[in-house]
């Protein structure tokens, strides 16, 4: 592989290479030339020919090196969007947005959000595995290219997108010597004793030719070279060609050849290996051993044998093992998975296996909800993130059958902690709306009530007060009708949360206090209950009752530290940090806020993160660093675009921003402040958090200005010329998140 000097880049999300990339030098050069002349290049070819590896290698070279013109052309990064696991068109734009690191909790169309994000950026976007959504992907790419002049797209799929201006790069299998090199590298990785010698070279070249040099076929053959000599593999392959050659009429020979290669590998498997291969095809993306054992085991495949059979499939390159934050996981190559799915369908077992898959992920979600309130909260977040593709599949399974709608409502509601706590409001809203479109029977009312209060919570955080209130009132009335005190408590709680972000503090205090009483009567204690206590503390602070607010948050902090809970603790730390700042102790406020920022970033909780950054900016200017405060405020602006209505449209939550602007204006010019804010708007989320945790440079020799009290609320709504002057005689308040 060609070597070029590397350069540093902080933008992009290209996946790591799982194995050595072999050859393809001419193809890489050709791709780079085409990208220099066209804004859309699509690599096409049969499944298994190496499209994904080629575009990844090309993207890596463009990210790490290239001419000055290329460096300028992609100065805002090279971003990878994996689409092969996306089945529902509704998730196409969401997947691309997540790949770009773009979080948006508003009700705006995601296509609009994407176009606005890319409008003034110079980006290379790589789309891999789009063929199952080719029409929808073509429409999206066409619009993004039209509205984003600095965008270039490199796509990989089995057919072109057929978008105007597209240049198609058909990818053929590698030449004989390159195919042999690939086969040797893969075989050596499986068996370090393997080597190409004068004695086996002719047989290996013949094997490559019989497989038409298709990389996937070569990788499958490499798995067999552990147990067989090259001559034996060739002999068995010749027999299988006669048996398995086929495919649709008019299909290209290479299409039939690839199916032959996979079918040959399938035929060489034992009955248990073939059965597990077929059953594993019900998974989407990654899965772990526990899931495989539950879903796939049966009388004909004992649970104690699954691990050994998985090991055999790994040895034959039919499964890939990956180390992830959620532990060791397995993944089946998509072409291999589709082949197994066809066999499962022929066995008439697809429906049963899909239901077992659904049941496993129902149980997983239930366990994760319980374990969210524990020291394993970070692990739970990582696990659900890793299992998202399978959870989506389980939700789709619930929606496929009318009698299973209650299961979908239960699953969508049970994942509340992920939707609200891990930056997935938009997706949560999608599933909650879909599962609530129809009402199941009265015997399943509890599942519907849970989905309703979760929908009310998500919609409130999105700034959609009408939808939130409608769902919560329906939940409240349904809970009263069916005698469900827990659902009633959640409905009242989330109505109080809605009042809080709507600046109705007396009503928020009343509702949140009532909800806490109902939680205690029902014996409920979890992250939701503690969040209710924090939100009550916020309302008290805004109403000028800091002592009560501090008492509530200190209690929450103690419980969280005792239970190992982090997510709610971060919000309690926010309230305590503002109290420390208001009391003239910015050092303590900074210490509390840096922990808050770290937690919120780890959980991808954009609401908590942006509130903490806003307050940290006020702490920073109080310490005498107005330029750094401007950078932090600038960085917060695009985050609010993702959350929704800026500062919820609340005068109370707007106060730290206005106060920071006023204090900075006493120390630096408006132009200097604006320059810092512009720089902040260019920071990625990771760069912002690193900067926030590092803190500003040492303070100047001059003493910083004396801390001032935060006004109770601003007159008017955020961003509408709000006045931050404190009314005469009004009490102090401490805005919190």
XYZ file of C-alpha atoms in Angstrom:
737
model
C 0.000 0.000 0.000
C 1.242 3.443 -0.877
C 2.749 5.513 1.883
C 2.255 9.255 2.143
C 3.258 11.740 4.830
C 0.559 12.121 7.444
C -0.846 15.325 8.785
C -3.028 16.026 11.807
C -6.769 16.474 11.522
C -9.356 16.857 14.274
C -12.514 16.396 12.179
C -13.952 13.090 11.034
C -15.169 9.714 12.215
C -13.633 7.129 9.900
C -13.828 3.614 11.390
C -10.679 1.734 12.279
C -9.277 -0.820 9.868
C -9.947 -4.320 11.212
C -7.371 -5.919 8.919
C -4.619 -4.909 6.535
C -5.720 -3.258 3.288
C -4.013 -5.050 0.410
C -3.272 -3.615 -3.028
C -5.760 -1.516 -5.053
C -3.204 1.243 -5.694
C -4.516 2.068 -9.175
C -8.103 2.145 -7.950
C -7.186 4.526 -5.133
C -5.468 6.875 -7.567
C -8.464 6.742 -9.887
C -10.927 7.529 -7.109
C -8.906 10.520 -5.951
C -8.777 11.870 -9.522
C -12.539 11.537 -9.928
C -13.197 13.271 -6.615
C -11.085 16.140 -7.878
C -13.471 16.672 -10.797
C -16.880 15.625 -9.449
C -18.798 16.262 -6.252
C -20.390 12.796 -6.335
C -18.497 9.593 -7.071
C -20.159 6.199 -6.604
C -18.184 2.956 -6.442
C -20.326 0.113 -7.742
C -19.832 -3.625 -7.950
C -21.040 -7.018 -6.862
C -21.384 -7.757 -3.172
C -18.063 -8.869 -1.746
C -15.899 -7.218 -4.387
C -14.361 -4.845 -1.840
C -16.288 -1.587 -2.326
C -16.413 -0.704 1.359
C -12.722 -1.362 1.941
C -11.765 0.694 -1.106
C -13.796 3.773 -0.189
C -12.551 3.548 3.403
C -8.943 3.382 2.220
C -9.506 6.296 -0.170
C -11.166 8.340 2.563
C -8.292 7.604 4.934
C -5.726 8.818 2.432
C -7.687 11.988 1.739
C -8.111 12.579 5.479
C -4.489 12.011 6.387
C -2.615 13.387 3.400
C -3.107 14.754 -0.083
C -2.219 17.888 -1.975
C -2.811 21.358 -0.511
C -5.881 21.585 -2.727
C -7.265 18.352 -1.251
C -6.510 19.519 2.263
C -8.450 22.712 1.630
C -11.249 20.856 -0.146
C -11.945 18.689 2.942
C -10.918 21.129 5.660
C -14.093 20.392 7.686
C -13.482 16.684 7.762
C -14.077 13.298 6.221
C -17.178 11.606 7.652
C -18.372 8.014 7.310
C -22.056 6.992 7.347
C -22.666 3.235 7.495
C -26.083 2.565 5.936
C -26.061 -1.202 5.463
C -28.025 -1.824 8.681
C -30.620 0.865 7.934
C -33.827 -0.720 6.655
C -36.435 1.935 7.438
C -36.184 5.068 5.234
C -37.184 7.113 8.279
C -33.718 6.483 9.720
C -31.678 7.431 6.661
C -31.341 11.106 7.522
C -30.976 10.332 11.231
C -28.091 7.959 10.515
C -26.319 10.529 8.335
C -26.850 13.217 10.981
C -25.384 10.992 13.695
C -22.428 10.160 11.477
C -21.719 13.887 11.173
C -21.841 14.239 14.963
C -24.989 16.339 14.576
C -27.567 16.118 17.361
C -30.946 17.745 16.850
C -33.818 17.436 19.325
C -36.137 19.858 17.546
C -39.178 19.018 15.452
C -37.523 20.426 12.320
C -37.159 18.036 9.362
C -33.771 16.352 9.658
C -33.095 17.025 5.988
C -33.282 20.739 6.736
C -30.977 20.319 9.720
C -28.442 18.439 7.603
C -28.538 20.984 4.802
C -28.065 23.897 7.195
C -25.199 22.128 8.957
C -23.379 21.419 5.690
C -24.226 24.663 3.927
C -20.980 26.472 4.722
C -18.687 23.512 5.345
C -16.169 21.715 3.136
C -16.771 18.067 3.825
C -16.276 14.659 2.228
C -19.236 12.463 3.187
C -18.805 8.718 2.608
C -22.034 6.708 2.264
C -21.562 2.942 2.430
C -24.151 0.235 1.817
C -27.085 2.312 0.552
C -28.542 -0.136 -1.999
C -31.605 -1.116 0.050
C -32.548 2.600 0.203
C -31.233 3.713 -3.161
C -34.196 5.926 -4.121
C -34.389 7.677 -0.763
C -30.616 8.076 -0.622
C -30.544 9.579 -4.119
C -33.118 12.200 -3.155
C -31.197 13.096 0.003
C -27.825 13.318 -1.775
C -29.292 15.432 -4.569
C -30.713 17.959 -2.109
C -27.615 18.116 0.091
C -25.341 18.663 -2.904
C -27.647 21.356 -4.254
C -27.752 23.247 -0.959
C -24.164 22.638 0.210
C -21.588 23.829 -2.359
C -18.616 22.662 -0.254
C -19.901 19.082 0.075
C -18.507 16.101 -1.842
C -19.948 12.597 -1.582
C -18.151 9.285 -2.043
C -20.676 6.434 -2.120
C -20.395 2.648 -2.317
C -23.230 0.367 -3.394
C -24.286 -2.309 -5.829
C -25.846 0.218 -8.221
C -25.441 3.930 -8.992
C -27.533 6.594 -7.297
C -28.381 8.103 -10.703
C -28.061 11.654 -9.454
C -27.136 14.379 -11.922
C -23.378 14.936 -12.016
C -22.587 11.510 -10.571
C -19.434 9.765 -11.770
C -19.622 5.985 -11.480
C -16.526 3.945 -10.638
C -17.204 0.264 -11.406
C -14.975 -1.884 -9.224
C -13.692 -5.115 -10.705
C -12.047 -7.893 -8.701
C -8.281 -7.507 -8.283
C -5.841 -8.982 -10.755
C -4.365 -12.441 -10.180
C -1.209 -11.404 -8.323
C -3.091 -8.951 -6.132
C -5.740 -11.588 -5.405
C -3.015 -14.018 -4.398
C -1.486 -11.405 -2.104
C -4.875 -10.866 -0.444
C -5.458 -14.595 -0.027
C -1.988 -15.005 1.496
C -2.449 -12.135 3.953
C -5.825 -13.449 5.138
C -4.631 -17.052 5.379
C -1.540 -16.010 7.338
C -3.711 -14.034 9.761
C -5.661 -17.224 10.495
C -2.637 -19.561 10.456
C 0.752 -17.898 11.028
C 2.452 -21.009 9.614
C 0.858 -20.505 6.217
C 3.088 -19.221 3.401
C 3.136 -19.073 -0.382
C 5.841 -21.429 -1.694
C 6.986 -22.678 -5.073
C 5.164 -25.898 -4.303
C 1.722 -24.371 -3.627
C 1.856 -21.181 -5.664
C 0.286 -22.644 -8.828
C -2.559 -24.206 -6.834
C -3.218 -20.942 -4.985
C -3.275 -18.923 -8.217
C -5.682 -21.469 -9.671
C -7.896 -21.118 -6.613
C -7.933 -17.324 -7.008
C -8.866 -17.639 -10.669
C -11.681 -20.106 -9.961
C -13.110 -17.605 -7.447
C -12.739 -14.776 -9.978
C -10.544 -12.924 -7.506
C -13.555 -11.658 -5.507
C -12.194 -10.555 -2.104
C -15.062 -12.002 -0.054
C -14.692 -15.358 -1.781
C -10.944 -15.266 -1.136
C -11.504 -14.514 2.548
C -13.910 -17.449 2.816
C -11.389 -19.691 1.078
C -8.638 -18.485 3.425
C -10.668 -19.857 6.327
C -10.488 -23.335 4.784
C -6.727 -23.197 4.224
C -6.298 -23.768 7.955
C -7.489 -27.355 7.537
C -6.921 -28.166 3.867
C -4.046 -27.982 1.411
C -4.580 -25.611 -1.532
C -5.023 -28.609 -3.870
C -7.734 -30.035 -1.604
C -9.550 -26.723 -1.497
C -9.429 -26.476 -5.283
C -10.748 -30.010 -5.676
C -13.669 -29.414 -3.304
C -14.391 -26.103 -4.924
C -14.605 -27.727 -8.369
C -17.228 -30.159 -7.061
C -19.295 -27.381 -5.496
C -19.196 -25.262 -8.645
C -21.000 -27.989 -10.539
C -23.612 -28.219 -7.790
C -24.225 -24.599 -6.853
C -23.750 -22.486 -9.998
C -26.940 -20.533 -10.521
C -28.629 -17.251 -9.770
C -31.237 -15.237 -11.636
C -31.452 -15.314 -15.416
C -29.150 -12.772 -17.008
C -27.152 -12.248 -13.820
C -23.508 -11.452 -14.307
C -21.197 -14.450 -13.941
C -19.513 -12.795 -10.993
C -22.837 -12.589 -9.190
C -23.240 -16.331 -9.620
C -19.618 -16.884 -8.695
C -19.977 -15.044 -5.410
C -23.069 -17.025 -4.536
C -21.160 -20.147 -5.428
C -18.323 -19.141 -3.127
C -20.702 -18.485 -0.251
C -22.726 -21.583 -1.051
C -19.554 -23.626 -1.153
C -18.574 -22.334 2.254
C -22.101 -23.120 3.420
C -21.900 -26.674 2.110
C -18.563 -27.245 3.837
C -20.098 -26.277 7.188
C -21.450 -28.905 9.531
C -25.234 -29.066 10.020
C -24.903 -27.192 13.331
C -22.796 -24.480 11.707
C -25.296 -24.054 8.859
C -28.188 -23.888 11.308
C -26.511 -21.276 13.494
C -25.529 -19.259 10.406
C -29.163 -19.136 9.319
C -30.457 -18.224 12.768
C -27.831 -15.525 13.361
C -29.155 -13.763 10.266
C -32.023 -12.327 12.368
C -29.567 -9.997 14.116
C -28.817 -6.532 12.781
C -25.287 -5.232 13.198
C -23.449 -6.506 16.265
C -24.594 -9.035 18.853
C -23.054 -10.807 21.829
C -22.802 -14.435 22.852
C -25.641 -14.274 25.392
C -28.030 -13.013 22.715
C -26.886 -15.676 20.253
C -27.405 -18.425 22.821
C -30.914 -17.267 23.751
C -32.179 -16.571 20.249
C -30.539 -19.435 18.343
C -30.398 -22.389 20.736
C -32.958 -25.194 20.633
C -33.343 -28.961 20.666
C -31.390 -29.203 17.429
C -28.729 -26.744 18.638
C -28.119 -27.099 22.420
C -27.260 -23.900 24.208
C -23.984 -25.333 25.496
C -22.820 -25.916 21.909
C -23.428 -22.396 20.613
C -20.059 -21.040 21.760
C -18.148 -23.792 19.969
C -20.149 -23.298 16.770
C -19.602 -19.535 16.938
C -15.878 -20.278 17.170
C -16.054 -22.380 14.008
C -17.906 -19.634 12.124
C -15.243 -17.171 13.267
C -12.494 -19.468 12.043
C -14.152 -19.640 8.625
C -14.442 -15.820 8.406
C -18.239 -16.060 8.411
C -18.327 -14.026 11.620
C -16.145 -11.120 12.706
C -15.214 -10.536 16.349
C -14.966 -6.901 17.447
C -13.852 -5.256 20.695
C -16.322 -2.521 21.650
C -17.057 -0.374 24.743
C -19.822 -2.891 25.458
C -17.383 -5.830 25.367
C -16.666 -8.537 22.804
C -19.277 -8.646 20.078
C -19.785 -10.437 16.796
C -20.900 -9.239 13.391
C -21.824 -11.081 10.218
C -20.795 -9.653 6.873
C -23.927 -8.385 5.161
C -23.634 -10.620 2.100
C -23.118 -13.624 4.350
C -26.064 -12.571 6.534
C -28.382 -12.275 3.541
C -27.395 -15.748 2.381
C -28.220 -17.138 5.833
C -31.521 -15.255 5.862
C -32.510 -16.971 2.638
C -31.860 -20.371 4.180
C -33.809 -19.444 7.314
C -36.748 -18.420 5.143
C -36.573 -21.717 3.269
C -36.752 -23.517 6.624
C -39.945 -21.622 7.458
C -38.421 -20.440 10.740
C -38.022 -16.700 10.187
C -41.113 -15.625 12.130
C -40.282 -17.703 15.190
C -36.661 -16.507 15.275
C -37.724 -12.860 14.884
C -40.047 -13.244 17.869
C -37.273 -14.809 19.942
C -35.005 -11.941 18.898
C -37.685 -9.459 19.937
C -38.187 -11.162 23.300
C -34.462 -11.067 24.052
C -34.245 -7.348 23.405
C -37.415 -6.697 25.399
C -35.660 -8.371 28.319
C -32.436 -6.488 27.638
C -34.244 -3.145 27.675
C -36.012 -4.048 30.919
C -32.735 -4.971 32.579
C -31.051 -1.818 31.302
C -33.832 0.397 32.664
C -33.411 -1.168 36.101
C -29.624 -1.018 35.910
C -29.662 2.628 34.838
C -30.096 3.501 38.504
C -26.816 1.897 39.554
C -23.026 2.223 39.313
C -23.297 0.512 35.899
C -24.987 3.492 34.263
C -22.125 4.169 31.848
C -22.010 0.497 30.837
C -25.766 0.529 30.256
C -25.449 3.538 27.951
C -22.671 1.844 25.975
C -24.627 -1.402 25.750
C -27.810 0.202 24.437
C -25.766 2.210 21.944
C -24.148 -0.999 20.686
C -27.520 -2.756 20.494
C -29.423 0.083 18.823
C -29.758 -1.668 15.446
C -31.209 -4.756 17.150
C -33.537 -2.695 19.335
C -34.845 -0.995 16.209
C -35.437 -4.408 14.666
C -37.303 -5.522 17.792
C -39.500 -2.416 17.675
C -40.274 -3.066 14.016
C -41.222 -6.639 14.898
C -43.677 -5.334 17.502
C -45.243 -3.002 14.944
C -45.632 -5.723 12.317
C -48.423 -7.489 14.207
C -51.448 -5.608 15.658
C -51.607 -7.989 18.628
C -48.036 -7.008 19.588
C -48.526 -3.220 19.668
C -48.527 -3.223 23.453
C -45.066 -4.775 23.371
C -43.869 -1.926 21.152
C -45.325 0.632 23.553
C -43.642 -1.110 26.451
C -40.280 -1.246 24.675
C -40.376 2.359 23.449
C -41.369 3.530 26.930
C -38.807 1.387 28.724
C -36.026 3.037 26.717
C -36.897 6.495 28.139
C -33.471 6.713 29.785
C -31.785 6.298 26.415
C -34.013 8.734 24.530
C -33.726 11.460 27.194
C -30.398 10.679 28.817
C -28.218 9.772 25.831
C -29.111 12.360 23.198
C -31.737 10.346 21.271
C -34.821 12.530 21.582
C -35.594 12.555 17.849
C -35.476 8.784 17.522
C -37.392 8.260 20.743
C -40.125 10.580 19.480
C -40.303 8.567 16.237
C -40.888 5.232 17.976
C -43.220 6.599 20.625
C -45.413 8.271 18.018
C -45.531 5.104 15.915
C -46.357 2.739 18.760
C -49.087 5.060 20.075
C -50.871 5.404 16.736
C -53.258 2.605 17.730
C -54.552 1.608 21.155
C -54.193 -2.045 22.234
C -56.757 -3.737 24.436
C -57.561 -2.456 27.940
C -55.549 -5.272 29.505
C -52.406 -3.543 28.179
C -53.255 -0.039 29.386
C -50.185 0.189 31.646
C -47.843 -0.111 28.657
C -49.701 2.647 26.840
C -49.633 4.933 29.885
C -45.886 4.522 30.189
C -45.349 5.336 26.514
C -47.566 8.425 26.944
C -45.625 9.938 29.831
C -42.335 9.228 28.075
C -43.691 10.913 24.928
C -44.734 13.904 27.046
C -41.247 14.090 28.537
C -39.472 13.846 25.178
C -41.770 16.401 23.526
C -41.255 18.850 26.407
C -37.478 18.635 26.017
C -37.935 19.230 22.277
C -39.903 22.387 22.970
C -43.164 20.915 21.627
C -45.473 22.001 24.441
C -48.720 21.134 22.650
C -47.782 17.511 21.975
C -46.302 17.182 25.457
C -49.393 18.473 27.210
C -51.717 16.323 25.096
C -49.807 13.121 25.903
C -49.469 13.922 29.604
C -53.125 14.807 30.081
C -54.101 11.568 28.352
C -51.732 9.673 30.639
C -53.050 11.422 33.751
C -56.698 10.749 32.862
C -55.959 7.138 31.909
C -54.106 6.571 35.174
C -57.060 7.932 37.157
C -59.514 5.778 35.199
C -57.526 2.549 35.678
C -56.268 3.227 39.202
C -52.560 3.358 38.298
C -50.821 5.557 40.918
C -47.338 5.185 39.432
C -48.408 6.370 35.968
C -50.322 9.228 37.624
C -47.164 10.318 39.463
C -45.134 10.303 36.240
C -47.794 12.328 34.413
C -47.887 14.985 37.150
C -44.070 15.039 37.271
C -43.704 15.675 33.547
C -46.440 18.323 33.596
C -44.335 20.023 36.250
C -41.268 19.715 34.032
C -43.224 21.319 31.191
C -44.236 24.188 33.486
C -40.595 24.620 34.524
C -39.288 25.122 30.992
C -42.313 27.326 30.240
C -41.418 29.807 33.041
C -44.526 29.009 35.135
C -42.577 28.546 38.359
C -45.457 28.541 40.887
C -47.227 25.798 38.935
C -43.947 23.907 38.462
C -43.322 23.976 42.225
C -46.833 22.753 42.950
C -46.836 19.930 40.403
C -43.305 18.735 41.116
C -43.936 18.735 44.851
C -47.127 16.729 44.340
C -45.294 14.275 42.101
C -42.617 13.695 44.747
C -45.287 12.937 47.336
C -46.936 10.445 44.989
C -43.620 8.785 44.195
C -42.957 8.310 47.908
C -46.437 6.914 48.506
C -45.907 4.419 45.664
C -42.412 3.473 46.918
C -40.822 4.621 43.658
C -37.116 5.561 43.693
C -35.046 5.850 40.531
C -33.370 8.452 38.329
C -36.736 9.930 37.357
C -37.682 10.511 40.976
C -34.349 12.169 41.723
C -34.682 14.317 38.601
C -38.083 15.437 39.863
C -36.371 16.560 43.065
C -33.722 18.470 41.091
C -36.401 20.129 38.959
C -38.267 21.120 42.121
C -35.014 22.645 43.373
C -34.748 24.651 40.145
C -38.233 26.059 40.578
C -37.466 27.019 44.178
C -34.239 28.691 43.120
C -36.012 30.677 40.423
C -38.651 31.709 42.979
C -35.968 33.039 45.325
C -35.776 30.139 47.792
C -32.113 29.081 47.522
C -31.948 27.322 50.886
C -34.663 24.861 49.923
C -33.095 24.350 46.502
C -29.675 23.579 47.985
C -31.099 21.186 50.529
C -32.914 19.201 47.831
C -29.855 19.017 45.565
C -27.461 18.013 48.331
C -29.808 15.161 49.184
C -29.931 14.111 45.520
C -26.155 14.249 45.308
C -25.777 12.022 48.360
C -28.229 9.438 47.015
C -26.578 9.468 43.590
C -23.129 8.931 45.077
C -24.474 6.137 47.282
C -26.160 4.416 44.309
C -23.494 5.231 41.719
C -25.968 7.263 39.647
C -24.314 9.883 37.427
C -26.873 11.296 34.983
C -29.167 12.942 37.539
C -26.176 13.851 39.675
C -24.904 16.079 36.862
C -28.059 18.215 37.036
C -27.787 18.456 40.815
C -24.170 19.587 40.403
C -25.374 22.325 38.068
C -27.658 23.799 40.738
C -24.915 23.542 43.364
C -22.420 25.188 41.001
C -24.655 28.186 40.471
C -25.176 28.508 44.191
C -21.400 28.510 44.700
C -20.953 31.185 42.035
C -23.705 33.305 43.533
C -22.024 32.978 46.931
C -18.755 34.345 45.499
C -16.863 31.057 45.127
C -16.169 30.652 41.387
C -13.440 28.092 42.069
C -15.911 25.685 43.655
C -18.422 26.427 40.905
C -15.832 25.506 38.268
C -14.970 22.266 40.049
C -18.636 21.245 40.160
C -19.251 22.239 36.559
C -16.270 20.403 35.107
C -17.611 17.182 36.640
C -21.043 18.068 35.289
C -19.670 18.674 31.770
C -17.717 15.421 31.799
C -20.765 13.376 32.786
C -23.111 15.007 30.292
C -20.628 14.574 27.459
C -20.087 10.908 28.310
C -23.843 10.301 28.080
C -24.299 12.570 25.021
C -26.889 14.541 27.017
C -26.909 17.717 24.948
C -29.435 19.531 27.145
C -27.352 19.116 30.288
C -24.106 19.829 28.460
C -25.166 23.102 26.878
C -26.631 24.415 30.149
C -23.401 23.568 31.964
C -21.277 25.247 29.275
C -23.425 28.398 29.476
C -22.913 28.591 33.220
C -19.213 27.737 32.926
C -18.848 30.724 30.615
C -20.265 32.946 33.363
C -17.835 31.404 35.864
C -14.982 32.029 33.429
C -15.721 35.720 32.948
C -16.163 36.091 36.711
C -12.631 34.719 37.105
C -11.365 37.411 34.741
C -11.176 35.552 31.399
C -13.678 37.308 29.115
C -12.213 36.037 25.844
C -12.385 32.419 26.983
C -15.943 33.033 28.166
C -16.807 34.305 24.694
C -15.388 31.104 23.178
C -17.568 28.977 25.466
C -20.663 31.025 24.707
C -19.978 30.750 21.007
C -19.599 26.975 21.317
C -22.965 26.768 23.086
C -24.858 28.449 20.249
C -24.814 25.560 17.734
C -25.599 23.122 20.547
C -28.817 25.008 21.243
C -29.698 24.662 17.579
C -29.615 20.909 18.166
C -31.576 20.951 21.418
C -34.443 23.016 20.072
C -35.874 26.317 21.211
C -32.893 28.237 22.571
C -32.839 28.101 26.368
C -36.384 26.700 26.060
C -37.516 30.277 25.333
C -37.202 30.850 29.091
C -36.197 34.102 30.721
C -34.929 32.199 33.747
C -32.665 29.884 31.772
C -31.482 32.815 29.641
C -30.058 34.715 32.617
C -26.510 33.216 32.677
C -25.993 34.015 28.986
C -27.059 37.637 29.371
C -25.052 38.069 32.534
C -21.924 36.666 30.874
C -22.333 39.016 27.920
C -22.713 41.997 30.241
C -19.685 41.126 32.368
C -17.506 40.473 29.332
C -18.560 43.833 27.920
C -17.025 45.505 30.957
C -13.635 43.937 30.184
C -13.225 43.618 26.400
C -14.594 45.248 23.272
C -17.599 43.941 21.390
C -15.356 43.041 18.445
C -13.005 41.062 20.685
C -15.944 39.196 22.220
C -17.429 38.454 18.797
C -14.111 37.054 17.578
C -13.964 34.670 20.543
C -17.555 33.566 19.964
C -16.821 32.906 16.285
C -13.928 30.674 17.272
C -16.146 28.828 19.739
C -18.692 28.078 17.030
C -16.011 26.166 15.096
C -15.233 23.769 17.962
C -16.386 20.178 17.798
C -18.124 18.762 20.851
C -15.012 16.813 21.859
C -12.773 19.852 21.442
C -15.162 21.994 23.465
C -15.292 19.523 26.344
C -11.512 19.130 26.358
C -11.185 22.902 26.530
C -13.792 23.233 29.262
C -12.113 20.586 31.406
C -8.682 22.128 30.878
C -9.852 25.575 31.957
C -8.535 28.992 30.914
C -4.945 30.149 31.006
C -3.715 31.604 34.330
C -5.583 34.751 35.320
C -4.076 38.169 34.531
C -2.394 40.210 37.212
C -5.388 42.498 37.639
C -8.044 41.285 40.020
C -11.195 39.932 38.393
C -14.460 41.841 38.832
C -16.487 41.147 41.936
C -19.171 38.442 41.417
C -22.688 39.744 41.041
C -25.975 38.112 41.901
C -27.936 36.483 39.122
C -31.333 38.082 38.503
C -34.382 35.998 39.248
C -35.498 36.075 35.605
C -35.240 38.236 32.552
C -38.114 40.208 31.200
C -39.347 38.617 27.976
C -38.210 35.481 26.257
C -34.691 34.377 25.430
C -33.156 36.003 22.404
C -35.885 38.659 22.250
C -34.088 41.597 23.765
C -34.625 40.316 27.289
C -33.778 42.729 30.079
C -31.556 41.246 32.750
C -32.104 43.897 35.367
C -33.324 42.623 38.705
C -36.664 44.126 39.834
C -36.439 46.073 43.053
C -37.001 43.937 46.111
C -37.115 40.654 44.186
C -35.284 37.653 45.689
C -32.253 35.977 44.234
C -32.568 32.898 42.035
C -30.240 30.288 40.751
C -30.986 29.032 37.258
C -30.215 25.398 36.836
C -30.481 22.643 34.297
